[in-house]
PDB file of C-alpha atoms in Angstrom:
ATOM      1  CA  MET U   1      83.308 135.839  64.562  1.00  0.00           C
ATOM      2  CA  SER U   2      84.309 138.930  66.530  1.00  0.00           C
ATOM      3  CA  SER U   3      86.012 141.740  64.635  1.00  0.00           C
ATOM      4  CA  ARG U   4      89.152 141.100  66.668  1.00  0.00           C
ATOM      5  CA  CYS U   5      89.840 137.380  67.009  1.00  0.00           C
ATOM      6  CA  VAL U   6      91.977 136.720  70.081  1.00  0.00           C
ATOM      7  CA  ILE U   7      93.396 133.199  70.367  1.00  0.00           C
ATOM      8  CA  ASP U   8      96.169 132.261  72.768  1.00  0.00           C
ATOM      9  CA  ILE U   9      98.450 129.239  72.731  1.00  0.00           C
ATOM     10  CA  LYS U  10      96.790 127.747  75.838  1.00  0.00           C
ATOM     11  CA  GLN U  11      93.498 127.306  73.987  1.00  0.00           C
ATOM     12  CA  LEU U  12      95.292 125.402  71.253  1.00  0.00           C
ATOM     13  CA  GLN U  13      97.139 123.289  73.821  1.00  0.00           C
ATOM     14  CA  TYR U  14      93.805 122.388  75.435  1.00  0.00           C
ATOM     15  CA  LEU U  15      92.440 121.350  72.032  1.00  0.00           C
ATOM     16  CA  ILE U  16      95.504 119.169  71.369  1.00  0.00           C
ATOM     17  CA  ALA U  17      95.249 117.609  74.838  1.00  0.00           C
ATOM     18  CA  LEU U  18      91.602 116.745  74.199  1.00  0.00           C
ATOM     19  CA  ASP U  19      92.600 115.028  70.964  1.00  0.00           C
ATOM     20  CA  LYS U  20      95.286 113.077  72.817  1.00  0.00           C
ATOM     21  CA  THR U  21      93.074 111.893  75.691  1.00  0.00           C
ATOM     22  CA  GLN U  22      89.612 111.861  74.063  1.00  0.00           C
ATOM     23  CA  HIS U  23      88.301 112.858  77.503  1.00  0.00           C
ATOM     24  CA  PHE U  24      87.583 116.287  79.013  1.00  0.00           C
ATOM     25  CA  GLY U  25      88.667 115.338  82.539  1.00  0.00           C
ATOM     26  CA  GLN U  26      91.924 113.696  81.462  1.00  0.00           C
ATOM     27  CA  ALA U  27      92.734 116.584  79.117  1.00  0.00           C
ATOM     28  CA  ALA U  28      92.243 119.022  81.994  1.00  0.00           C
ATOM     29  CA  GLU U  29      94.472 116.899  84.219  1.00  0.00           C
ATOM     30  CA  ILE U  30      97.438 116.853  81.836  1.00  0.00           C
ATOM     31  CA  CYS U  31      96.995 120.610  81.255  1.00  0.00           C
ATOM     32  CA  HIS U  32      96.957 121.209  85.044  1.00  0.00           C
ATOM     33  CA  VAL U  33      93.610 123.023  85.020  1.00  0.00           C
ATOM     34  CA  THR U  34      90.130 122.151  86.197  1.00  0.00           C
ATOM     35  CA  GLN U  35      87.673 120.578  83.774  1.00  0.00           C
ATOM     36  CA  PRO U  36      85.316 123.618  83.883  1.00  0.00           C
ATOM     37  CA  THR U  37      88.264 125.879  83.002  1.00  0.00           C
ATOM     38  CA  LEU U  38      89.282 123.696  80.065  1.00  0.00           C
ATOM     39  CA  SER U  39      85.684 123.473  78.793  1.00  0.00           C
ATOM     40  CA  MET U  40      85.202 127.240  79.125  1.00  0.00           C
ATOM     41  CA  ARG U  41      88.416 128.029  77.248  1.00  0.00           C
ATOM     42  CA  LEU U  42      87.481 125.658  74.424  1.00  0.00           C
ATOM     43  CA  ARG U  43      84.033 127.244  74.146  1.00  0.00           C
ATOM     44  CA  ASN U  44      85.737 130.636  74.024  1.00  0.00           C
ATOM     45  CA  LEU U  45      87.881 129.345  71.154  1.00  0.00           C
ATOM     46  CA  GLU U  46      84.763 128.244  69.297  1.00  0.00           C
ATOM     47  CA  ARG U  47      83.214 131.679  69.824  1.00  0.00           C
ATOM     48  CA  GLU U  48      86.359 133.434  68.627  1.00  0.00           C
ATOM     49  CA  LEU U  49      86.425 131.311  65.460  1.00  0.00           C
ATOM     50  CA  ASP U  50      82.619 131.195  65.116  1.00  0.00           C
ATOM     51  CA  VAL U  51      82.920 127.475  64.418  1.00  0.00           C
ATOM     52  CA  ILE U  52      81.754 124.424  66.395  1.00  0.00           C
ATOM     53  CA  LEU U  53      84.836 122.281  66.934  1.00  0.00           C
ATOM     54  CA  ILE U  54      83.681 119.595  69.361  1.00  0.00           C
ATOM     55  CA  LYS U  55      80.790 117.139  69.387  1.00  0.00           C
ATOM     56  CA  ARG U  56      79.356 117.254  72.881  1.00  0.00           C
ATOM     57  CA  SER U  57      76.788 115.413  74.966  1.00  0.00           C
ATOM     58  CA  SER U  58      77.416 114.393  78.560  1.00  0.00           C
ATOM     59  CA  ARG U  59      80.925 113.463  77.408  1.00  0.00           C
ATOM     60  CA  PHE U  60      83.388 114.055  74.578  1.00  0.00           C
ATOM     61  CA  GLU U  61      82.144 112.486  71.333  1.00  0.00           C
ATOM     62  CA  GLY U  62      84.855 113.599  68.921  1.00  0.00           C
ATOM     63  CA  PHE U  63      85.587 116.594  66.740  1.00  0.00           C
ATOM     64  CA  THR U  64      83.415 118.034  64.018  1.00  0.00           C
ATOM     65  CA  GLU U  65      84.752 118.053  60.466  1.00  0.00           C
ATOM     66  CA  GLU U  66      85.708 121.690  60.988  1.00  0.00           C
ATOM     67  CA  GLY U  67      87.249 120.799  64.334  1.00  0.00           C
ATOM     68  CA  GLU U  68      89.523 118.180  62.741  1.00  0.00           C
ATOM     69  CA  LYS U  69      90.895 120.794  60.333  1.00  0.00           C
ATOM     70  CA  ILE U  70      91.371 123.387  63.082  1.00  0.00           C
ATOM     71  CA  LEU U  71      93.120 120.705  65.194  1.00  0.00           C
ATOM     72  CA  GLN U  72      95.747 120.218  62.483  1.00  0.00           C
ATOM     73  CA  TRP U  73      96.384 123.964  62.417  1.00  0.00           C
ATOM     74  CA  ALA U  74      96.630 123.926  66.215  1.00  0.00           C
ATOM     75  CA  LYS U  75      99.306 121.218  66.067  1.00  0.00           C
ATOM     76  CA  THR U  76     101.230 123.178  63.461  1.00  0.00           C
ATOM     77  CA  MET U  77     101.029 126.346  65.561  1.00  0.00           C
ATOM     78  CA  GLN U  78     102.107 124.446  68.677  1.00  0.00           C
ATOM     79  CA  ALA U  79     105.123 123.064  66.812  1.00  0.00           C
ATOM     80  CA  ALA U  80     105.965 126.586  65.613  1.00  0.00           C
ATOM     81  CA  TYR U  81     105.612 127.917  69.166  1.00  0.00           C
ATOM     82  CA  ASP U  82     107.897 125.190  70.523  1.00  0.00           C
ATOM     83  CA  GLY U  83     110.365 125.939  67.759  1.00  0.00           C
ATOM     84  CA  LEU U  84     110.266 129.649  68.569  1.00  0.00           C
ATOM     85  CA  GLN U  85     111.035 128.906  72.232  1.00  0.00           C
ATOM     86  CA  ALA U  86     113.864 126.564  71.273  1.00  0.00           C
ATOM     87  CA  GLU U  87     115.289 129.082  68.793  1.00  0.00           C
ATOM     88  CA  ALA U  88     115.261 131.815  71.422  1.00  0.00           C
ATOM     89  CA  ALA U  89     116.943 129.451  73.902  1.00  0.00           C
ATOM     90  CA  ASN U  90     119.583 128.674  71.281  1.00  0.00           C
ATOM     91  CA  PHE U  91     120.370 132.392  70.982  1.00  0.00           C
ATOM     92  CA  ARG U  92     120.959 132.316  74.746  1.00  0.00           C
ATOM     93  CA  GLN U  93     123.212 129.276  74.171  1.00  0.00           C
ATOM     94  CA  GLN U  94     120.645 127.034  75.831  1.00  0.00           C
ATOM     95  CA  LEU U  95     118.640 124.133  74.455  1.00  0.00           C
ATOM     96  CA  PHE U  96     115.584 122.897  76.296  1.00  0.00           C
ATOM     97  CA  GLY U  97     112.145 121.544  75.526  1.00  0.00           C
ATOM     98  CA  LEU U  98     110.282 118.349  74.696  1.00  0.00           C
ATOM     99  CA  VAL U  99     111.227 116.074  71.801  1.00  0.00           C
ATOM    100  CA  ARG U 100     108.464 113.722  70.619  1.00  0.00           C
ATOM    101  CA  LEU U 101     109.647 110.438  69.132  1.00  0.00           C
ATOM    102  CA  GLY U 102     107.687 107.737  67.344  1.00  0.00           C
ATOM    103  CA  ILE U 103     109.428 104.354  67.302  1.00  0.00           C
ATOM    104  CA  VAL U 104     108.315 101.046  65.798  1.00  0.00           C
ATOM    105  CA  PRO U 105     108.525  98.134  68.249  1.00  0.00           C
ATOM    106  CA  LEU U 106     111.399  95.655  67.929  1.00  0.00           C
ATOM    107  CA  ASN U 107     113.781  97.830  65.965  1.00  0.00           C
ATOM    108  CA  ASN U 108     117.523  97.219  65.649  1.00  0.00           C
ATOM    109  CA  ILE U 109     118.662 100.018  67.960  1.00  0.00           C
ATOM    110  CA  GLN U 110     118.423 100.506  71.704  1.00  0.00           C
ATOM    111  CA  PRO U 111     116.296 103.665  72.047  1.00  0.00           C
ATOM    112  CA  ILE U 112     116.854 104.224  75.759  1.00  0.00           C
ATOM    113  CA  SER U 113     120.641 104.008  75.400  1.00  0.00           C
ATOM    114  CA  MET U 114     120.405 106.567  72.606  1.00  0.00           C
ATOM    115  CA  LEU U 115     118.277 108.877  74.765  1.00  0.00           C
ATOM    116  CA  GLN U 116     120.770 108.557  77.611  1.00  0.00           C
ATOM    117  CA  TYR U 117     123.468 109.707  75.178  1.00  0.00           C
ATOM    118  CA  LEU U 118     121.291 112.666  74.117  1.00  0.00           C
ATOM    119  CA  SER U 119     120.456 113.559  77.699  1.00  0.00           C
ATOM    120  CA  ASN U 120     124.143 113.758  78.580  1.00  0.00           C
ATOM    121  CA  LEU U 121     124.637 116.178  75.686  1.00  0.00           C
ATOM    122  CA  LEU U 122     121.411 118.143  76.274  1.00  0.00           C
ATOM    123  CA  PRO U 123     120.481 117.867  79.963  1.00  0.00           C
ATOM    124  CA  GLU U 124     117.558 120.340  79.700  1.00  0.00           C
ATOM    125  CA  VAL U 125     115.786 118.327  76.996  1.00  0.00           C
ATOM    126  CA  ARG U 126     112.922 115.952  77.830  1.00  0.00           C
ATOM    127  CA  PHE U 127     111.580 113.124  75.692  1.00  0.00           C
ATOM    128  CA  HIS U 128     108.237 111.507  74.899  1.00  0.00           C
ATOM    129  CA  ILE U 129     108.177 108.135  73.100  1.00  0.00           C
ATOM    130  CA  SER U 130     105.153 106.615  71.398  1.00  0.00           C
ATOM    131  CA  SER U 131     105.166 103.164  69.819  1.00  0.00           C
ATOM    132  CA  SER U 132     103.157 102.499  66.657  1.00  0.00           C
ATOM    133  CA  GLY U 133     103.394 101.394  63.039  1.00  0.00           C
ATOM    134  CA  SER U 134     105.506 103.119  60.420  1.00  0.00           C
ATOM    135  CA  GLU U 135     102.611 104.620  58.466  1.00  0.00           C
ATOM    136  CA  LYS U 136     101.168 106.306  61.557  1.00  0.00           C
ATOM    137  CA  ILE U 137     104.591 107.583  62.620  1.00  0.00           C
ATOM    138  CA  ILE U 138     105.210 109.159  59.215  1.00  0.00           C
ATOM    139  CA  ASP U 139     101.717 110.702  59.138  1.00  0.00           C
ATOM    140  CA  GLU U 140     102.297 112.236  62.559  1.00  0.00           C
ATOM    141  CA  ILE U 141     105.700 113.600  61.546  1.00  0.00           C
ATOM    142  CA  ASN U 142     104.076 115.162  58.482  1.00  0.00           C
ATOM    143  CA  ASN U 143     101.375 116.880  60.562  1.00  0.00           C
ATOM    144  CA  ASN U 144     103.725 117.974  63.375  1.00  0.00           C
ATOM    145  CA  SER U 145     102.371 115.552  65.975  1.00  0.00           C
ATOM    146  CA  LEU U 146     105.833 113.944  66.200  1.00  0.00           C
ATOM    147  CA  ASP U 147     109.306 115.408  65.784  1.00  0.00           C
ATOM    148  CA  ILE U 148     111.508 112.396  64.994  1.00  0.00           C
ATOM    149  CA  GLY U 149     110.645 108.910  63.795  1.00  0.00           C
ATOM    150  CA  ILE U 150     112.401 105.549  63.808  1.00  0.00           C
ATOM    151  CA  CYS U 151     110.427 103.415  61.398  1.00  0.00           C
ATOM    152  CA  TYR U 152     110.391 101.449  58.151  1.00  0.00           C
ATOM    153  CA  LEU U 153     110.917 103.675  55.149  1.00  0.00           C
ATOM    154  CA  ASP U 154     108.346 102.341  52.667  1.00  0.00           C
ATOM    155  CA  LYS U 155     106.138 105.435  53.040  1.00  0.00           C
ATOM    156  CA  ALA U 156     108.948 107.961  53.522  1.00  0.00           C
ATOM    157  CA  ASN U 157     110.558 109.958  50.743  1.00  0.00           C
ATOM    158  CA  ASN U 158     113.611 112.174  50.442  1.00  0.00           C
ATOM    159  CA  GLU U 159     111.599 115.170  49.241  1.00  0.00           C
ATOM    160  CA  GLN U 160     109.533 115.355  52.432  1.00  0.00           C
ATOM    161  CA  HIS U 161     111.931 113.789  54.929  1.00  0.00           C
ATOM    162  CA  GLU U 162     115.543 113.954  55.926  1.00  0.00           C
ATOM    163  CA  ILE U 163     116.508 110.306  56.386  1.00  0.00           C
ATOM    164  CA  TYR U 164     119.352 108.473  58.088  1.00  0.00           C
ATOM    165  CA  PRO U 165     119.075 104.792  57.034  1.00  0.00           C
ATOM    166  CA  LEU U 166     119.833 102.097  59.597  1.00  0.00           C
ATOM    167  CA  GLU U 167     121.586  98.795  59.063  1.00  0.00           C
ATOM    168  CA  LYS U 168     119.598  95.693  58.174  1.00  0.00           C
ATOM    169  CA  THR U 169     118.052  93.947  61.172  1.00  0.00           C
ATOM    170  CA  ALA U 170     119.540  90.584  62.175  1.00  0.00           C
ATOM    171  CA  LEU U 171     117.276  88.304  64.193  1.00  0.00           C
ATOM    172  CA  GLY U 172     117.761  86.074  67.191  1.00  0.00           C
ATOM    173  CA  LEU U 173     115.765  83.690  69.335  1.00  0.00           C
ATOM    174  CA  LEU U 174     115.060  85.035  72.823  1.00  0.00           C
ATOM    175  CA  TYR U 175     114.752  82.016  75.096  1.00  0.00           C
ATOM    176  CA  ASN U 176     114.580  80.923  78.725  1.00  0.00           C
ATOM    177  CA  LYS U 177     117.810  79.166  79.735  1.00  0.00           C
ATOM    178  CA  GLN U 178     115.923  76.665  81.907  1.00  0.00           C
ATOM    179  CA  LYS U 179     113.526  75.761  79.095  1.00  0.00           C
ATOM    180  CA  PHE U 180     115.805  75.587  76.052  1.00  0.00           C
ATOM    181  CA  ILE U 181     119.532  74.796  75.720  1.00  0.00           C
ATOM    182  CA  PRO U 182     121.021  75.542  72.275  1.00  0.00           C
ATOM    183  CA  THR U 183     123.532  73.022  70.943  1.00  0.00           C
ATOM    184  CA  GLU U 184     124.949  75.333  68.244  1.00  0.00           C
ATOM    185  CA  ASP U 185     126.125  78.958  68.079  1.00  0.00           C
ATOM    186  CA  VAL U 186     123.494  79.707  65.427  1.00  0.00           C
ATOM    187  CA  ILE U 187     120.130  77.954  65.210  1.00  0.00           C
ATOM    188  CA  SER U 188     117.936  77.107  62.238  1.00  0.00           C
ATOM    189  CA  TRP U 189     114.437  78.311  61.458  1.00  0.00           C
ATOM    190  CA  GLU U 190     113.322  74.689  61.761  1.00  0.00           C
ATOM    191  CA  THR U 191     114.412  74.737  65.420  1.00  0.00           C
ATOM    192  CA  VAL U 192     112.671  78.066  65.982  1.00  0.00           C
ATOM    193  CA  ALA U 193     109.432  76.737  64.488  1.00  0.00           C
ATOM    194  CA  SER U 194     109.530  73.697  66.790  1.00  0.00           C
ATOM    195  CA  LEU U 195     109.318  75.874  69.919  1.00  0.00           C
ATOM    196  CA  PRO U 196     106.238  77.545  71.419  1.00  0.00           C
ATOM    197  CA  LEU U 197     106.522  81.188  70.368  1.00  0.00           C
ATOM    198  CA  ALA U 198     105.311  84.598  71.496  1.00  0.00           C
ATOM    199  CA  LEU U 199     105.249  87.122  68.636  1.00  0.00           C
ATOM    200  CA  LEU U 200     103.952  90.582  67.886  1.00  0.00           C
ATOM    201  CA  THR U 201     100.547  90.776  66.194  1.00  0.00           C
ATOM    202  CA  GLN U 202     100.283  90.279  62.436  1.00  0.00           C
ATOM    203  CA  ALA U 203      99.608  93.963  61.828  1.00  0.00           C
ATOM    204  CA  ASN U 204     103.226  94.676  62.803  1.00  0.00           C
ATOM    205  CA  TYR U 205     105.788  94.983  59.981  1.00  0.00           C
ATOM    206  CA  PHE U 206     108.436  93.079  61.945  1.00  0.00           C
ATOM    207  CA  ARG U 207     106.025  90.189  62.509  1.00  0.00           C
ATOM    208  CA  GLN U 208     105.099  90.136  58.823  1.00  0.00           C
ATOM    209  CA  SER U 209     108.769  89.742  57.928  1.00  0.00           C
ATOM    210  CA  VAL U 210     109.127  86.843  60.385  1.00  0.00           C
ATOM    211  CA  ASP U 211     106.025  85.186  58.896  1.00  0.00           C
ATOM    212  CA  LEU U 212     107.460  85.526  55.379  1.00  0.00           C
ATOM    213  CA  THR U 213     110.612  83.744  56.509  1.00  0.00           C
ATOM    214  CA  PHE U 214     108.616  80.856  57.965  1.00  0.00           C
ATOM    215  CA  GLN U 215     106.705  80.638  54.676  1.00  0.00           C
ATOM    216  CA  ARG U 216     109.953  80.668  52.674  1.00  0.00           C
ATOM    217  CA  TYR U 217     111.095  77.585  54.622  1.00  0.00           C
ATOM    218  CA  ASN U 218     107.609  76.036  54.397  1.00  0.00           C
ATOM    219  CA  LEU U 219     107.336  75.983  58.199  1.00  0.00           C
ATOM    220  CA  LYS U 220     104.280  76.251  60.433  1.00  0.00           C
ATOM    221  CA  PRO U 221     105.360  77.625  63.825  1.00  0.00           C
ATOM    222  CA  THR U 222     103.497  77.064  67.068  1.00  0.00           C
ATOM    223  CA  ILE U 223     102.401  80.551  68.103  1.00  0.00           C
ATOM    224  CA  MET U 224     101.143  80.480  71.692  1.00  0.00           C
ATOM    225  CA  LEU U 225     100.872  84.237  72.224  1.00  0.00           C
ATOM    226  CA  GLU U 226     100.354  87.289  70.015  1.00  0.00           C
ATOM    227  CA  THR U 227     100.633  90.743  71.537  1.00  0.00           C
ATOM    228  CA  GLU U 228     101.226  94.407  70.668  1.00  0.00           C
ATOM    229  CA  SER U 229     103.514  94.785  73.693  1.00  0.00           C
ATOM    230  CA  THR U 230     107.224  93.938  73.756  1.00  0.00           C
ATOM    231  CA  LEU U 231     106.902  93.812  77.564  1.00  0.00           C
ATOM    232  CA  HIS U 232     104.510  90.874  77.205  1.00  0.00           C
ATOM    233  CA  LEU U 233     107.021  89.118  74.955  1.00  0.00           C
ATOM    234  CA  LEU U 234     109.686  89.554  77.615  1.00  0.00           C
ATOM    235  CA  GLU U 235     107.341  88.293  80.357  1.00  0.00           C
ATOM    236  CA  ALA U 236     106.394  85.249  78.270  1.00  0.00           C
ATOM    237  CA  VAL U 237     110.051  84.296  77.770  1.00  0.00           C
ATOM    238  CA  ASN U 238     111.120  85.127  81.317  1.00  0.00           C
ATOM    239  CA  SER U 239     108.370  82.893  82.725  1.00  0.00           C
ATOM    240  CA  ALA U 240     109.424  80.021  80.396  1.00  0.00           C
ATOM    241  CA  PHE U 241     106.020  80.068  78.691  1.00  0.00           C
ATOM    242  CA  CYS U 242     107.394  80.805  75.211  1.00  0.00           C
ATOM    243  CA  ALA U 243     110.436  81.802  73.218  1.00  0.00           C
ATOM    244  CA  SER U 244     110.367  84.803  70.882  1.00  0.00           C
ATOM    245  CA  VAL U 245     112.002  86.165  67.729  1.00  0.00           C
ATOM    246  CA  ILE U 246     113.508  89.629  68.190  1.00  0.00           C
ATOM    247  CA  PRO U 247     116.317  91.795  66.736  1.00  0.00           C
ATOM    248  CA  LEU U 248     119.760  90.768  67.960  1.00  0.00           C
ATOM    249  CA  ASP U 249     120.710  94.295  69.026  1.00  0.00           C
ATOM    250  CA  GLN U 250     117.681  95.048  71.221  1.00  0.00           C
ATOM    251  CA  GLY U 251     119.472  94.287  74.474  1.00  0.00           C
ATOM    252  CA  ILE U 252     116.309  92.751  75.968  1.00  0.00           C
ATOM    253  CA  GLU U 253     118.257  89.657  77.078  1.00  0.00           C
ATOM    254  CA  LYS U 254     120.156  91.851  79.557  1.00  0.00           C
ATOM    255  CA  MET U 255     116.962  92.563  81.499  1.00  0.00           C
ATOM    256  CA  SER U 256     116.828  89.153  83.192  1.00  0.00           C
ATOM    257  CA  ASP U 257     119.294  86.468  84.291  1.00  0.00           C
ATOM    258  CA  ASN U 258     116.794  83.811  83.145  1.00  0.00           C
ATOM    259  CA  ILE U 259     116.965  84.634  79.454  1.00  0.00           C
ATOM    260  CA  ASP U 260     119.472  84.783  76.611  1.00  0.00           C
ATOM    261  CA  ILE U 261     119.496  85.258  72.847  1.00  0.00           C
ATOM    262  CA  ILE U 262     121.044  83.241  70.032  1.00  0.00           C
ATOM    263  CA  PRO U 263     121.369  84.269  66.353  1.00  0.00           C
ATOM    264  CA  ILE U 264     119.074  82.635  63.796  1.00  0.00           C
ATOM    265  CA  GLU U 265     120.529  81.625  60.443  1.00  0.00           C
ATOM    266  CA  ASP U 266     119.751  83.608  57.276  1.00  0.00           C
ATOM    267  CA  THR U 267     117.949  86.493  58.964  1.00  0.00           C
ATOM    268  CA  VAL U 268     117.220  89.799  57.305  1.00  0.00           C
ATOM    269  CA  VAL U 269     114.041  91.761  57.928  1.00  0.00           C
ATOM    270  CA  ASN U 270     112.309  92.660  54.654  1.00  0.00           C
ATOM    271  CA  GLY U 271     112.375  96.436  54.764  1.00  0.00           C
ATOM    272  CA  SER U 272     114.776  99.200  55.698  1.00  0.00           C
ATOM    273  CA  LEU U 273     114.575 101.065  58.974  1.00  0.00           C
ATOM    274  CA  GLY U 274     115.544 104.698  59.232  1.00  0.00           C
ATOM    275  CA  LEU U 275     115.692 107.764  61.424  1.00  0.00           C
ATOM    276  CA  LEU U 276     113.763 110.667  59.924  1.00  0.00           C
ATOM    277  CA  ILE U 277     112.464 114.204  60.416  1.00  0.00           C
ATOM    278  CA  ARG U 278     110.442 116.569  58.243  1.00  0.00           C
ATOM    279  CA  ARG U 279     112.259 118.772  55.779  1.00  0.00           C
ATOM    280  CA  GLU U 280     109.482 121.368  55.777  1.00  0.00           C
ATOM    281  CA  GLU U 281     109.552 124.300  58.178  1.00  0.00           C
ATOM    282  CA  PRO U 282     108.826 124.974  60.967  1.00  0.00           C
ATOM    283  CA  ARG U 283     111.703 122.799  62.199  1.00  0.00           C
ATOM    284  CA  SER U 284     113.367 123.974  65.351  1.00  0.00           C
ATOM    285  CA  VAL U 285     117.065 124.022  66.132  1.00  0.00           C
ATOM    286  CA  LEU U 286     116.287 121.655  69.014  1.00  0.00           C
ATOM    287  CA  ILE U 287     114.914 118.979  66.672  1.00  0.00           C
ATOM    288  CA  GLU U 288     117.771 119.426  64.207  1.00  0.00           C
ATOM    289  CA  THR U 289     120.333 119.184  67.007  1.00  0.00           C
ATOM    290  CA  CYS U 290     118.729 116.018  68.420  1.00  0.00           C
ATOM    291  CA  PHE U 291     118.456 114.434  64.975  1.00  0.00           C
ATOM    292  CA  ASN U 292     122.117 115.128  64.196  1.00  0.00           C
ATOM    293  CA  ALA U 293     123.183 113.839  67.625  1.00  0.00           C
ATOM    294  CA  MET U 294     121.180 110.636  67.059  1.00  0.00           C
ATOM    295  CA  CYS U 295     122.888 110.163  63.685  1.00  0.00           C
ATOM    296  CA  ASP U 296     126.291 110.622  65.362  1.00  0.00           C
ATOM    297  CA  TYR U 297     125.342 108.099  68.059  1.00  0.00           C
ATOM    298  CA  LEU U 298     124.336 105.515  65.452  1.00  0.00           C
ATOM    299  CA  LYS U 299     127.481 106.111  63.367  1.00  0.00           C
ATOM    300  CA  ASN U 300     129.692 105.661  66.439  1.00  0.00           C
ATOM    301  CA  ARG U 301     127.807 102.530  67.502  1.00  0.00           C
ATOM    302  CA  ASN U 302     128.123 100.980  64.052  1.00  0.00           C
ATOM    303  CA  SER U 303     131.843 101.766  63.794  1.00  0.00           C
ATOM    304  CA  SER U 304     132.519 100.170  67.192  1.00  0.00           C
ATOM    305  CA  ASN U 305     130.653  96.936  66.320  1.00  0.00           C
TER     306      ASN U 305
END
């Protein structure tokens, strides 16, 4: 390594982009540089550190063991840099920047409505949402890849995370009004099991809770479609192919005149959802402000229901 190691934030951003895309060309595109420029800057970073970070052939083949460790430092430094910018903006009585959210699918809030509320409060703030399981969301919050999570709290703890617990999730049947006509205001799990269903895949916590309920009633549902995408669930119901089990407060039924939702009896998802951020620094004033505003939004929504 050179006697004077010079690393700039752009090199770290290029490394993080490569991790995100797993492709040199796509990483260059999202960084708004040419691929030769990105490759040159990453080689310069390796020379500065005197460590090989990237496995290369004709294409990207992953990071070396050393590269994986440096990548985690890069993410931490990027989060600190973003926090520094946000802190300086706060001193100027401005708040701007990107807030990265990880949200489990089929939760009991309406994320876009919440972001609209935040955007009205903080018009210079932009948002990025990723959808994955709770364990991955918490891991990425811990290593600064995400800022705020909405997930199940099994793997979270109050020592590492500041947590705002959400209400228990009530379930409903999302159905096509031309395919199914309910005769009651609340339907039974026996009726749900008699219909062709589209559900999330079994790896999903929400789906596991639905499966446990079917087992509790000794029911064997007819599952026509399994998917990781809530959009596919909506398409399946809208086309009258299947019905689906979703949280009552999702608001998905408002997206089409063809569909509606009806409560299912005795419905509580096994597991508590929560909103959480890291307690450990660096934690910018932007993230704290957004987290507190989200908590206020959820409190106001619950009090009005």
